[in-house]
Structure formats: structure tokens, C-alpha cells
């Protein structure tokens, strides 16, 4: 391997929103730093299934539905 081309890995602590902490290796910060997460898999709707509504930005969904309503979607 070439020297000085790879990032420096070190151990940091990652704290989730519920207070759970994990030790992991990362290139973020310095050795022993703590990364506090605001959003993580325990609270984000993408992982918890908390959101079931479809966001319609600028009427695109309704425009699509109207355009293809006769095809049985």
C-alpha cells in the first residue's frame, strides 16, 4: 500500500438518542471523541415504520395518478 493515502482510523464513542453508547473505529474526530446522534435507527421513521403517508412535492403524485389512472395502478 502507498503511504499517507489512507485515513487514520481510531476509536470513538457513538451515542444514540436513547443514551445507548457504542465504541467503534472511525475517521471522524480524534481518538476518544464522542459523536452524539440526533437521528438514528431507533427514532427515524424510515426504520421504525412511523410514516405511512406519501409526500407530494408540487403535485407530482397526483399528476402521475391522473396521467395513468386508466391503466389500473
GROMACS .gro file of N, CA, C and O in nm:
model
  292
    1UNK      N    1   0.083  -0.119   0.000
    1UNK     CA    2   0.000   0.000   0.000
    1UNK      C    3   0.088   0.126   0.000
    1UNK      O    4   0.196   0.125   0.057
    2UNK      N    5   0.037   0.230  -0.062
    2UNK     CA    6   0.108   0.356  -0.061
    2UNK      C    7   0.095   0.420   0.076
    2UNK      O    8  -0.008   0.410   0.142
    3UNK      N    9   0.198   0.486   0.120
    3UNK     CA   10   0.195   0.556   0.248
    3UNK      C   11   0.121   0.689   0.234
    3UNK      O   12   0.122   0.750   0.128
    4UNK      N   13   0.056   0.731   0.340
    4UNK     CA   14  -0.012   0.860   0.351
    4UNK      C   15  -0.130   0.877   0.253
    4UNK      O   16  -0.167   0.988   0.220
    5UNK      N   17  -0.189   0.767   0.206
    5UNK     CA   18  -0.307   0.778   0.121
    5UNK      C   19  -0.433   0.733   0.192
    5UNK      O   20  -0.542   0.763   0.147
    6UNK      N   21  -0.419   0.661   0.300
    6UNK     CA   22  -0.534   0.609   0.372
    6UNK      C   23  -0.562   0.692   0.497
    6UNK      O   24  -0.470   0.739   0.562
    7UNK      N   25  -0.691   0.709   0.533
    7UNK     CA   26  -0.724   0.790   0.651
    7UNK      C   27  -0.680   0.721   0.780
    7UNK      O   28  -0.664   0.599   0.785
    8UNK      N   29  -0.664   0.799   0.882
    8UNK     CA   30  -0.624   0.749   1.014
    8UNK      C   31  -0.748   0.702   1.089
    8UNK      O   32  -0.838   0.780   1.116
    9UNK      N   33  -0.754   0.574   1.121
    9UNK     CA   34  -0.866   0.519   1.197
    9UNK      C   35  -0.832   0.520   1.346
    9UNK      O   36  -0.718   0.494   1.384
   10UNK      N   37  -0.932   0.550   1.428
   10UNK     CA   38  -0.915   0.549   1.573
   10UNK      C   39  -1.050   0.514   1.636
   10UNK      O   40  -1.153   0.510   1.569
   11UNK      N   41  -1.050   0.491   1.766
   11UNK     CA   42  -1.173   0.452   1.836
   11UNK      C   43  -1.246   0.576   1.888
   11UNK      O   44  -1.187   0.663   1.950
   12UNK      N   45  -1.378   0.581   1.859
   12UNK     CA   46  -1.463   0.687   1.912
   12UNK      C   47  -1.585   0.622   1.977
   12UNK      O   48  -1.609   0.503   1.962
   13UNK      N   49  -1.661   0.702   2.051
   13UNK     CA   50  -1.785   0.655   2.111
   13UNK      C   51  -1.901   0.723   2.039
   13UNK      O   52  -1.900   0.843   2.017
   14UNK      N   53  -2.000   0.643   1.999
   14UNK     CA   54  -2.119   0.696   1.932
   14UNK      C   55  -2.237   0.678   2.025
   14UNK      O   56  -2.267   0.566   2.068
   15UNK      N   57  -2.305   0.790   2.060
   15UNK     CA   58  -2.421   0.785   2.148
   15UNK      C   59  -2.549   0.804   2.068
   15UNK      O   60  -2.563   0.901   1.994
   16UNK      N   61  -2.642   0.709   2.083
   16UNK     CA   62  -2.771   0.719   2.016
   16UNK      C   63  -2.863   0.810   2.096
   16UNK      O   64  -2.831   0.852   2.207
   17UNK      N   65  -2.980   0.840   2.042
   17UNK     CA   66  -3.072   0.932   2.108
   17UNK      C   67  -3.127   0.875   2.238
   17UNK      O   68  -3.166   0.952   2.326
   18UNK      N   69  -3.130   0.743   2.253
   18UNK     CA   70  -3.181   0.684   2.377
   18UNK      C   71  -3.074   0.669   2.484
   18UNK      O   72  -3.098   0.614   2.591
   19UNK      N   73  -2.952   0.718   2.457
   19UNK     CA   74  -2.844   0.712   2.554
   19UNK      C   75  -2.751   0.593   2.539
   19UNK      O   76  -2.649   0.586   2.605
   20UNK      N   77  -2.785   0.499   2.453
   20UNK     CA   78  -2.700   0.384   2.429
   20UNK      C   79  -2.572   0.431   2.362
   20UNK      O   80  -2.574   0.514   2.272
   21UNK      N   81  -2.458   0.376   2.406
   21UNK     CA   82  -2.329   0.416   2.351
   21UNK      C   83  -2.257   0.295   2.296
   21UNK      O   84  -2.263   0.186   2.353
   22UNK      N   85  -2.190   0.314   2.185
   22UNK     CA   86  -2.113   0.209   2.119
   22UNK      C   87  -1.972   0.259   2.091
   22UNK      O   88  -1.953   0.375   2.056
   23UNK      N   89  -1.876   0.172   2.106
   23UNK     CA   90  -1.738   0.201   2.067
   23UNK      C   91  -1.719   0.151   1.925
   23UNK      O   92  -1.757   0.039   1.893
   24UNK      N   93  -1.664   0.236   1.839
   24UNK     CA   94  -1.636   0.192   1.703
   24UNK      C   95  -1.518   0.268   1.647
   24UNK      O   96  -1.480   0.372   1.698
   25UNK      N   97  -1.462   0.212   1.540
   25UNK     CA   98  -1.349   0.277   1.474
   25UNK      C   99  -1.402   0.368   1.365
   25UNK      O  100  -1.497   0.335   1.296
   26UNK      N  101  -1.338   0.485   1.352
   26UNK     CA  102  -1.386   0.584   1.256
   26UNK      C  103  -1.272   0.677   1.217
   26UNK      O  104  -1.168   0.681   1.283
   27UNK      N  105  -1.295   0.752   1.111
   27UNK     CA  106  -1.202   0.858   1.073
   27UNK      C  107  -1.251   0.993   1.126
   27UNK      O  108  -1.182   1.093   1.113
   28UNK      N  109  -1.371   0.995   1.188
   28UNK     CA  110  -1.429   1.118   1.240
   28UNK      C  111  -1.359   1.159   1.370
   28UNK      O  112  -1.332   1.076   1.457
   29UNK      N  113  -1.334   1.285   1.389
   29UNK     CA  114  -1.282   1.337   1.515
   29UNK      C  115  -1.143   1.287   1.550
   29UNK      O  116  -1.064   1.254   1.463
   30UNK      N  117  -1.121   1.282   1.682
   30UNK     CA  118  -0.993   1.235   1.734
   30UNK      C  119  -1.017   1.114   1.824
   30UNK      O  120  -1.131   1.086   1.863
   31UNK      N  121  -0.913   1.045   1.859
   31UNK     CA  122  -0.920   0.929   1.948
   31UNK      C  123  -0.993   0.967   2.077
   31UNK      O  124  -0.961   1.066   2.141
   32UNK      N  125  -1.099   0.891   2.110
   32UNK     CA  126  -1.173   0.912   2.234
   32UNK      C  127  -1.286   1.013   2.225
   32UNK      O  128  -1.357   1.033   2.323
   33UNK      N  129  -1.306   1.079   2.111
   33UNK     CA  130  -1.417   1.174   2.096
   33UNK      C  131  -1.552   1.102   2.103
   33UNK      O  132  -1.560   0.982   2.079
   34UNK      N  133  -1.658   1.178   2.134
   34UNK     CA  134  -1.793   1.123   2.140
   34UNK      C  135  -1.879   1.189   2.033
   34UNK      O  136  -1.889   1.312   2.027
   35UNK      N  137  -1.943   1.106   1.950
   35UNK     CA  138  -2.035   1.156   1.847
   35UNK      C  139  -2.177   1.138   1.900
   35UNK      O  140  -2.219   1.026   1.929
   36UNK      N  141  -2.250   1.247   1.918
   36UNK     CA  142  -2.388   1.245   1.967
   36UNK      C  143  -2.481   1.252   1.847
   36UNK      O  144  -2.480   1.350   1.774
   37UNK      N  145  -2.562   1.148   1.825
   37UNK     CA  146  -2.653   1.145   1.711
   37UNK      C  147  -2.786   1.211   1.746
   37UNK      O  148  -2.838   1.192   1.855
   38UNK      N  149  -2.841   1.288   1.653
   38UNK     CA  150  -2.973   1.348   1.668
   38UNK      C  151  -3.080   1.257   1.609
   38UNK      O  152  -3.194   1.256   1.655
   39UNK      N  153  -3.044   1.185   1.504
   39UNK     CA  154  -3.136   1.091   1.438
   39UNK      C  155  -3.062   0.959   1.424
   39UNK      O  156  -2.948   0.957   1.379
   40UNK      N  157  -3.126   0.852   1.463
   40UNK     CA  158  -3.066   0.720   1.450
   40UNK      C  159  -3.174   0.616   1.422
   40UNK      O  160  -3.292   0.650   1.420
   41UNK      N  161  -3.138   0.491   1.399
   41UNK     CA  162  -3.238   0.389   1.364
   41UNK      C  163  -3.346   0.366   1.470
   41UNK      O  164  -3.451   0.312   1.439
   42UNK      N  165  -3.325   0.406   1.594
   42UNK     CA  166  -3.426   0.384   1.697
   42UNK      C  167  -3.540   0.485   1.690
   42UNK      O  168  -3.646   0.461   1.746
   43UNK      N  169  -3.519   0.599   1.622
   43UNK     CA  170  -3.623   0.702   1.617
   43UNK      C  171  -3.662   0.745   1.477
   43UNK      O  172  -3.764   0.811   1.460
   44UNK      N  173  -3.585   0.712   1.376
   44UNK     CA  174  -3.613   0.759   1.241
   44UNK      C  175  -3.727   0.679   1.178
   44UNK      O  176  -3.728   0.557   1.184
   45UNK      N  177  -3.826   0.747   1.119
   45UNK     CA  178  -3.942   0.679   1.062
   45UNK      C  179  -3.907   0.578   0.952
   45UNK      O  180  -3.980   0.482   0.931
   46UNK      N  181  -3.796   0.596   0.883
   46UNK     CA  182  -3.759   0.502   0.778
   46UNK      C  183  -3.732   0.364   0.835
   46UNK      O  184  -3.754   0.263   0.770
   47UNK      N  185  -3.683   0.356   0.960
   47UNK     CA  186  -3.653   0.227   1.023
   47UNK      C  187  -3.764   0.182   1.118
   47UNK      O  188  -3.778   0.063   1.142
   48UNK      N  189  -3.841   0.275   1.171
   48UNK     CA  190  -3.945   0.237   1.268
   48UNK      C  191  -4.079   0.215   1.202
   48UNK      O  192  -4.171   0.164   1.265
   49UNK      N  193  -4.095   0.256   1.077
   49UNK     CA  194  -4.223   0.242   1.008
   49UNK      C  195  -4.325   0.343   1.054
   49UNK      O  196  -4.444   0.325   1.037
   50UNK      N  197  -4.280   0.453   1.112
   50UNK     CA  198  -4.370   0.553   1.169
   50UNK      C  199  -4.441   0.640   1.067
   50UNK      O  200  -4.540   0.702   1.097
   51UNK      N  201  -4.392   0.644   0.947
   51UNK     CA  202  -4.457   0.727   0.847
   51UNK      C  203  -4.514   0.639   0.737
   51UNK      O  204  -4.446   0.556   0.681
   52UNK      N  205  -4.640   0.655   0.712
   52UNK     CA  206  -4.702   0.578   0.605
   52UNK      C  207  -4.765   0.670   0.501
   52UNK      O  208  -4.827   0.623   0.408
   53UNK      N  209  -4.750   0.799   0.519
   53UNK     CA  210  -4.810   0.893   0.424
   53UNK      C  211  -4.712   0.918   0.310
   53UNK      O  212  -4.591   0.911   0.326
   54UNK      N  213  -4.764   0.949   0.196
   54UNK     CA  214  -4.685   0.975   0.078
   54UNK      C  215  -4.672   1.126   0.061
   54UNK      O  216  -4.773   1.197   0.053
   55UNK      N  217  -4.550   1.174   0.058
   55UNK     CA  218  -4.528   1.317   0.042
   55UNK      C  219  -4.543   1.354  -0.105
   55UNK      O  220  -4.486   1.291  -0.193
   56UNK      N  221  -4.621   1.456  -0.130
   56UNK     CA  222  -4.646   1.500  -0.266
   56UNK      C  223  -4.580   1.636  -0.286
   56UNK      O  224  -4.634   1.739  -0.242
   57UNK      N  225  -4.465   1.638  -0.350
   57UNK     CA  226  -4.394   1.763  -0.373
   57UNK      C  227  -4.439   1.825  -0.504
   57UNK      O  228  -4.410   1.773  -0.611
   58UNK      N  229  -4.513   1.932  -0.496
   58UNK     CA  230  -4.556   2.003  -0.615
   58UNK      C  231  -4.664   1.933  -0.695
   58UNK      O  232  -4.677   1.957  -0.814
   59UNK      N  233  -4.741   1.846  -0.635
   59UNK     CA  234  -4.849   1.778  -0.704
   59UNK      C  235  -4.805   1.669  -0.799
   59UNK      O  236  -4.880   1.626  -0.886
   60UNK      N  237  -4.682   1.620  -0.786
   60UNK     CA  238  -4.629   1.521  -0.878
   60UNK      C  239  -4.700   1.387  -0.868
   60UNK      O  240  -4.723   1.321  -0.968
   61UNK      N  241  -4.732   1.347  -0.746
   61UNK     CA  242  -4.800   1.219  -0.728
   61UNK      C  243  -4.940   1.225  -0.789
   61UNK      O  244  -4.982   1.135  -0.862
   62UNK      N  245  -5.012   1.332  -0.761
   62UNK     CA  246  -5.147   1.344  -0.817
   62UNK      C  247  -5.143   1.357  -0.969
   62UNK      O  248  -5.229   1.304  -1.039
   63UNK      N  249  -5.042   1.424  -1.022
   63UNK     CA  250  -5.027   1.436  -1.167
   63UNK      C  251  -5.001   1.298  -1.229
   63UNK      O  252  -5.058   1.263  -1.332
   64UNK      N  253  -4.916   1.219  -1.164
   64UNK     CA  254  -4.887   1.083  -1.212
   64UNK      C  255  -5.012   0.997  -1.208
   64UNK      O  256  -5.043   0.926  -1.305
   65UNK      N  257  -5.084   1.002  -1.098
   65UNK     CA  258  -5.206   0.921  -1.084
   65UNK      C  259  -5.309   0.959  -1.190
   65UNK      O  260  -5.375   0.873  -1.248
   66UNK      N  261  -5.324   1.089  -1.217
   66UNK     CA  262  -5.420   1.134  -1.317
   66UNK      C  263  -5.378   1.089  -1.456
   66UNK      O  264  -5.462   1.044  -1.537
   67UNK      N  265  -5.249   1.095  -1.486
   67UNK     CA  266  -5.199   1.058  -1.618
   67UNK      C  267  -5.220   0.909  -1.647
   67UNK      O  268  -5.252   0.871  -1.758
   68UNK      N  269  -5.201   0.825  -1.543
   68UNK     CA  270  -5.207   0.682  -1.563
   68UNK      C  271  -5.328   0.615  -1.495
   68UNK      O  272  -5.324   0.495  -1.468
   69UNK      N  273  -5.435   0.689  -1.470
   69UNK     CA  274  -5.549   0.634  -1.397
   69UNK      C  275  -5.621   0.522  -1.472
   69UNK      O  276  -5.679   0.433  -1.414
   70UNK      N  277  -5.615   0.521  -1.604
   70UNK     CA  278  -5.684   0.419  -1.682
   70UNK      C  279  -5.611   0.287  -1.694
   70UNK      O  280  -5.664   0.190  -1.744
   71UNK      N  281  -5.486   0.281  -1.644
   71UNK     CA  282  -5.407   0.160  -1.658
   71UNK      C  283  -5.421   0.063  -1.540
   71UNK      O  284  -5.361  -0.043  -1.542
   72UNK      N  285  -5.495   0.101  -1.440
   72UNK     CA  286  -5.522   0.012  -1.327
   72UNK      C  287  -5.415   0.007  -1.219
   72UNK      O  288  -5.401  -0.091  -1.150
   73UNK      N  289  -5.338   0.113  -1.206
   73UNK     CA  290  -5.237   0.116  -1.099
   73UNK      C  291  -5.300   0.137  -0.965
   73UNK      O  292  -5.387   0.213  -0.945
   0.00000   0.00000   0.00000
